[in-house]
Coordinates of C-alpha atoms and ligand atoms in Angstrom, one line a residue:
X1 CA -131.2 84.5 9.6
X2 CA -130.4 84.7 6.3
X3 CA -132.1 82.4 4.1
X4 CA -129.3 81.0 1.6
X5 CA -128.8 78.5 -1.6
X6 CA -126.3 76.3 -3.4
X7 CA -125.7 77.3 -6.6
X8 CA -123.0 74.5 -7.2
X9 CA -123.8 72.2 -4.7
X10 CA -122.7 68.9 -5.8
X11 CA -118.9 70.7 -6.3
X12 CA -115.6 71.1 -4.2
X13 CA -116.6 74.1 -3.1
X14 CA -120.3 73.8 -2.8
X15 CA -120.0 71.1 -1.3
X16 CA -118.2 73.0 1.6
X17 CA -120.6 75.9 1.7
X18 CA -123.1 73.6 2.4
X19 CA -120.5 72.6 5.8
X20 CA -120.5 75.8 6.2
X21 CA -123.6 77.0 6.0
X22 CA -125.3 74.5 7.6
X23 CA -122.9 74.8 10.5
X24 CA -123.1 78.7 11.3
X25 CA -126.0 80.1 13.5
X26 CA -126.4 83.1 11.4
X27 CA -127.2 81.5 8.2
X28 CA -129.6 78.8 7.2
X29 CA -129.7 77.2 4.5
X30 CA -132.9 76.8 2.6
X31 CA -132.6 75.1 -0.9
X32 CA -129.3 73.7 -3.5
X33 CA -129.0 73.4 -7.4
X34 CA -126.3 71.5 -9.1
X35 CA -127.3 69.8 -12.9
X36 CA -127.7 66.8 -10.8
X37 CA -130.6 66.6 -8.5
X38 CA -131.9 64.2 -5.4
X39 CA -129.7 63.7 -3.6
X40 CA -129.8 65.5 0.7
X41 CA -127.7 68.2 1.4
X42 CA -126.6 66.5 4.4
X43 CA -125.2 62.7 2.9
X44 CA -123.4 64.4 0.0
X45 CA -121.3 65.9 3.0
X46 CA -121.6 63.3 4.6
X47 CA -123.5 64.5 7.1
X48 CA -126.4 62.5 7.8
X49 CA -129.8 63.4 6.3
X50 CA -130.5 67.3 7.3
X51 CA -134.1 66.2 4.3
X52 CA -132.8 69.7 1.7
X53 CA -132.0 68.1 -1.6
X54 CA -130.5 68.9 -4.6
X55 CA -132.5 70.4 -7.2
X56 CA -131.6 71.3 -10.9
X57 CA -133.6 73.8 -11.7
X58 CA -132.4 77.2 -10.4
X59 CA -135.7 79.4 -11.2
X60 CA -138.0 77.5 -9.6
X61 CA -135.9 76.3 -6.7
X62 CA -135.3 80.4 -6.7
X63 CA -139.3 80.9 -6.9
X64 CA -140.5 78.0 -4.2
X65 CA -137.9 78.6 -1.1
X66 CA -136.5 82.6 -1.9
X67 CA -134.4 82.5 -1.0
X68 CA -131.7 85.9 0.4
X69 CA -129.1 85.4 -1.3
X70 CA -128.1 82.7 -4.0
X71 CA -124.3 81.8 -3.6
X72 CA -122.3 80.0 -6.9
X73 CA -120.0 78.0 -7.2
X74 CA -119.9 76.6 -10.8
X75 CA -118.6 76.8 -13.9
X76 CA -116.9 79.9 -16.4
X77 CA -119.8 79.1 -18.4
X78 CA -122.7 79.2 -17.1
X79 CA -122.0 82.4 -13.8
X80 CA -123.4 85.0 -16.1
X81 CA -126.2 82.9 -16.8
X82 CA -127.1 82.2 -13.1
X83 CA -126.0 85.3 -12.2
X84 CA -129.1 86.8 -14.1
X85 CA -131.8 84.7 -13.2
X86 CA -131.1 85.6 -9.3
X87 CA -130.8 88.7 -9.9
X88 CA -133.7 89.5 -11.6
X89 CA -135.5 87.5 -8.6
X90 CA -134.6 89.4 -6.7
X91 CA -131.9 87.2 -4.7
X92 CA -128.7 88.2 -4.1
X93 CA -125.6 86.4 -5.5
X94 CA -123.0 86.0 -4.1
X95 CA -120.3 85.2 -6.7
X96 CA -117.3 82.9 -6.4
X97 CA -117.0 81.2 -9.7
X98 CA -114.0 83.0 -11.7
X99 CA -114.1 83.7 -15.0
X100 CA -116.7 86.5 -15.2
X101 CA -115.2 89.3 -18.7
X102 CA -115.5 93.3 -17.6
X103 CA -118.1 93.0 -19.6
X104 CA -121.0 90.4 -18.0
X105 CA -119.2 92.5 -14.7
X106 CA -120.4 95.6 -16.3
X107 CA -124.2 93.9 -17.5
X108 CA -124.9 93.0 -13.5
X109 CA -123.7 96.1 -12.4
X110 CA -126.2 97.5 -14.5
X111 CA -128.4 94.3 -13.8
X112 CA -128.1 94.8 -9.9
X113 CA -129.6 97.9 -9.4
X114 CA -131.8 97.8 -12.2
X115 CA -134.1 94.8 -9.8
X116 CA -132.3 96.9 -6.7
X117 CA -130.7 93.4 -5.6
X118 CA -126.7 93.6 -4.5
X119 CA -124.6 91.7 -5.8
X120 CA -121.0 90.6 -4.9
X121 CA -118.4 88.8 -7.0
X122 CA -114.8 87.6 -4.5
X123 CA -112.7 86.4 -7.0
X124 CA -110.6 84.6 -3.8
X125 CA -113.1 84.6 -0.4
X126 CA -109.3 83.9 1.6
X127 CA -108.4 87.0 3.8
X128 CA -104.9 85.4 3.3
X129 CA -105.4 86.6 -0.3
X130 CA -107.0 89.7 -0.1
X131 CA -103.9 90.3 2.5
X132 CA -101.8 89.6 -0.4
X133 CA -102.8 91.3 -3.6
X134 CA -103.5 94.9 -0.4
X135 CA -99.6 94.0 0.2
X136 CA -98.6 93.7 -3.3
X137 CA -100.3 97.0 -4.5
X138 CA -98.4 98.6 -1.8
X139 CA -95.2 97.3 -2.6
X140 CA -95.3 98.1 -6.4
X141 CA -95.5 102.1 -5.4
X142 CA -92.0 101.0 -4.4
X143 CA -91.2 97.8 -6.6
X144 CA -92.7 98.4 -9.8
X145 CA -91.2 95.4 -11.8
X146 CA -93.6 92.7 -11.1
X147 CA -94.6 89.2 -12.5
X148 CA -97.1 86.5 -10.9
X149 CA -96.7 83.2 -11.0
X150 CA -100.5 81.9 -9.8
X151 CA -100.8 77.2 -8.9
X152 CA -103.7 75.6 -8.8
X153 CA -104.8 72.2 -9.3
X154 CA -105.4 70.5 -12.8
X155 CA -109.5 71.2 -12.9
X156 CA -109.5 75.0 -12.7
X157 CA -110.9 75.5 -16.7
X158 CA -110.4 79.0 -16.6
X159 CA -106.2 80.5 -16.9
X160 CA -104.7 82.8 -15.3
X161 CA -106.7 83.0 -11.8
X162 CA -109.8 85.7 -11.0
X163 CA -108.0 86.7 -8.5
X164 CA -104.0 86.9 -10.8
X165 CA -105.8 89.8 -12.7
X166 CA -107.3 91.5 -9.9
X167 CA -103.6 91.7 -8.2
X168 CA -102.8 92.3 -11.6
X169 CA -105.1 95.9 -11.5
X170 CA -104.6 96.4 -8.2
X171 CA -101.1 97.1 -8.9
X172 CA -101.9 98.7 -11.9
X173 CA -103.4 101.5 -10.4
X174 CA -100.1 103.0 -8.6
X175 CA -98.4 101.6 -11.4
X176 CA -97.3 103.7 -13.9
X177 CA -98.0 101.4 -16.8
X178 CA -94.8 99.6 -18.9
X179 CA -93.7 97.0 -20.5
X180 CA -91.1 94.6 -18.9
X181 CA -88.2 92.2 -19.7
X182 CA -85.4 93.2 -22.8
X183 CA -87.4 95.4 -25.5
X184 CA -85.4 92.9 -27.8
X185 CA -86.6 89.5 -25.4
X186 CA -88.2 86.8 -28.0
X187 CA -90.0 83.2 -27.4
X188 CA -88.5 80.7 -28.4
X189 CA -91.1 79.0 -27.4
X190 CA -94.8 80.3 -27.3
X191 CA -96.1 81.7 -24.1
X192 CA -92.9 81.1 -22.2
X193 CA -92.8 84.4 -20.9
X194 CA -96.3 84.1 -20.0
X195 CA -99.6 85.9 -20.7
X196 CA -99.7 90.2 -20.3
X197 CA -101.6 92.4 -18.1
X198 CA -100.1 96.0 -18.2
X199 CA -96.7 95.3 -19.0
X200 CA -97.2 92.8 -16.5
X201 CA -96.5 89.3 -16.9
X202 CA -98.8 86.3 -15.5
X203 CA -97.5 83.0 -15.2
X204 CA -100.4 79.8 -14.7
X205 CA -99.2 76.3 -13.3
X206 CA -101.4 73.8 -13.4
X207 CA -101.0 70.6 -11.4
X208 CA -102.8 67.9 -9.2
X209 CA -102.1 68.0 -5.6
X210 CA -102.0 72.3 -5.6
X211 CA -105.4 73.7 -4.5
X212 CA -104.6 77.6 -4.8
X213 CA -101.9 79.8 -4.4
X214 CA -99.6 82.4 -5.2
X215 CA -96.5 84.5 -6.0
X216 CA -95.7 88.1 -7.1
X217 CA -92.2 88.4 -7.2
X218 CA -90.9 92.0 -6.7
X219 CA -87.9 92.4 -8.5
X220 CA -85.3 96.2 -7.5
X221 CA -81.8 96.7 -7.4
X222 CA -79.6 94.0 -6.1
X223 CA -83.3 92.7 -4.6
X224 CA -86.5 90.3 -5.0
X225 CA -89.4 90.3 -2.5
X226 CA -91.8 88.0 -3.0
X227 CA -95.7 87.8 -1.2
X228 CA -97.0 84.6 -1.5
X229 CA -100.0 82.8 -0.3
X230 CA -101.1 79.3 -0.1
X231 CA -104.8 78.3 0.1
X232 CA -104.1 74.4 1.9
X233 CA -107.9 73.6 1.6
X234 CA -111.2 74.7 0.7
X235 CA -111.9 75.6 3.9
X236 CA -109.8 78.7 3.9
X237 CA -113.1 80.6 1.7
X238 CA -115.3 80.0 3.7
X239 CA -115.6 83.1 6.6
X240 CA -115.2 85.0 3.7
X241 CA -118.0 83.7 2.1
X242 CA -120.0 83.7 5.0
X243 CA -119.4 86.9 5.8
X244 CA -120.2 88.2 2.3
X245 CA -123.9 86.1 2.9
X246 CA -124.6 88.1 6.1
X247 CA -123.5 91.2 5.1
X248 CA -124.4 91.5 0.5
X249 CA -128.0 92.7 2.3
X250 CA -126.4 96.2 2.9
X251 CA -124.5 96.5 -0.2
X252 CA -126.0 98.2 -2.8
X253 CA -125.4 97.4 -6.7
X254 CA -122.6 95.8 -7.3
X255 CA -119.2 95.3 -4.9
X256 CA -116.5 93.0 -6.4
X257 CA -113.5 91.8 -4.0
X258 CA -113.4 91.2 -0.8
X259 CA -111.7 93.9 0.4
X260 CA -114.9 96.2 0.3
X261 CA -116.1 94.1 3.4
X262 CA -113.3 94.7 5.9
X263 CA -113.1 97.3 7.8
Ligands
NAD301 P1 -116.3 71.8 -9.3 O1 -116.8 71.9 -10.9 O2 -115.9 71.0 -8.3 O3 -117.7 72.1 -9.0 C1 -118.9 72.7 -9.7 C2 -120.2 72.4 -10.2 O4 -121.1 73.2 -11.0 C3 -120.6 71.1 -10.3 O5 -121.1 70.4 -9.3 C4 -121.6 70.7 -11.7 O6 -122.1 69.7 -11.5 C5 -121.9 72.8 -11.3 N1 -122.4 72.8 -12.2 C6 -122.3 73.1 -13.7 N2 -122.7 73.9 -14.4 C7 -124.2 73.6 -13.6 C8 -124.9 74.9 -13.8 N3 -125.2 75.1 -14.9 N4 -125.9 74.8 -12.8 C9 -125.0 74.3 -11.8 N5 -124.8 73.6 -11.3 C10 -123.9 73.6 -12.5 O7 -115.3 73.0 -9.3 P2 -115.0 74.4 -7.7 O8 -113.5 73.5 -8.2 O9 -116.1 73.9 -7.0 O10 -115.6 75.2 -7.9 C11 -116.1 76.1 -8.6 C12 -115.6 77.2 -9.2 O11 -115.4 78.0 -8.4 C13 -114.7 77.5 -10.5 O12 -114.7 78.6 -11.4 C14 -113.6 78.4 -9.3 O13 -112.7 79.1 -10.1 C15 -113.8 78.4 -8.3 N6 -112.9 79.1 -6.8 C16 -113.4 80.3 -6.4 C17 -113.0 80.4 -4.9 C18 -112.9 82.0 -5.0 O14 -112.6 81.9 -3.6 N7 -113.9 82.5 -5.6 C19 -111.8 79.3 -4.8 C20 -111.7 78.1 -5.0 C21 -112.6 77.9 -6.4

């Protein structure tokens, strides 16, 4: 059984991870951390007391419970420190929190090698989203004009989403860099054409009612192709999180993307 600590346990994703870890025969929940501690994790997710309490001190919780894996679904501004803390304690981080910069990922890669402790980051743990990214990469070889629209709930702190950035990064591996749209186009309202990644435009929608959704639209002569993925609820991410917890022990250094764990 892989021993797991959940960081950000009281959040929307954290609670879903608690339930997924408790339900899986191959994983053992040994600890939970959030800003405000004290409550029982079983009660928190409506399953009745299980004796595993939410704690506030990550360093102490890692030392006391000795997990093999720390799952992190916290906030973009704290995730880097959390991951460094876990690696220094020789605990493997499985990171779902988005917003890590390339520079921070590079530091995590080095720390992971220095402490000989594997680390795993996935901007999206839903299998359908991984397929959307892989199919988009495939389509971009033949239809290089592409724009990305990502749609999320209005409590999301970072924009564009990690999934949108990862999709654009994967597409730019197979697409010649180019500027899209009319060369003389002008924004009458700043931001109208969205963010730009290697010439691709990314548009972020934030509204109550959404969970996590993305459309990748390709345009060609007289035709368009749209690849769309919708996460209807947070359970959609759990098989990916559970898989990463089970497989991370066999990895080396930093691995980014759920696609790396699939055949
Ligand atoms: P949320 O606001 O509901 O939960 C975040 C939790 O982290 C809160 O309970 C908060 O108290 C806690 N927290 C904040 N700072 C902390 C700290 N220093 N130490 C411990 N706990 C801390 O947010 P959410 O909707 O659960 O999303 C969390 C993150 O996961 C976001 O970055 C979101 O974009 C990302 N996310 C990723 C995926 C994926 O598949 N990779 C899917 C959904 C959401």
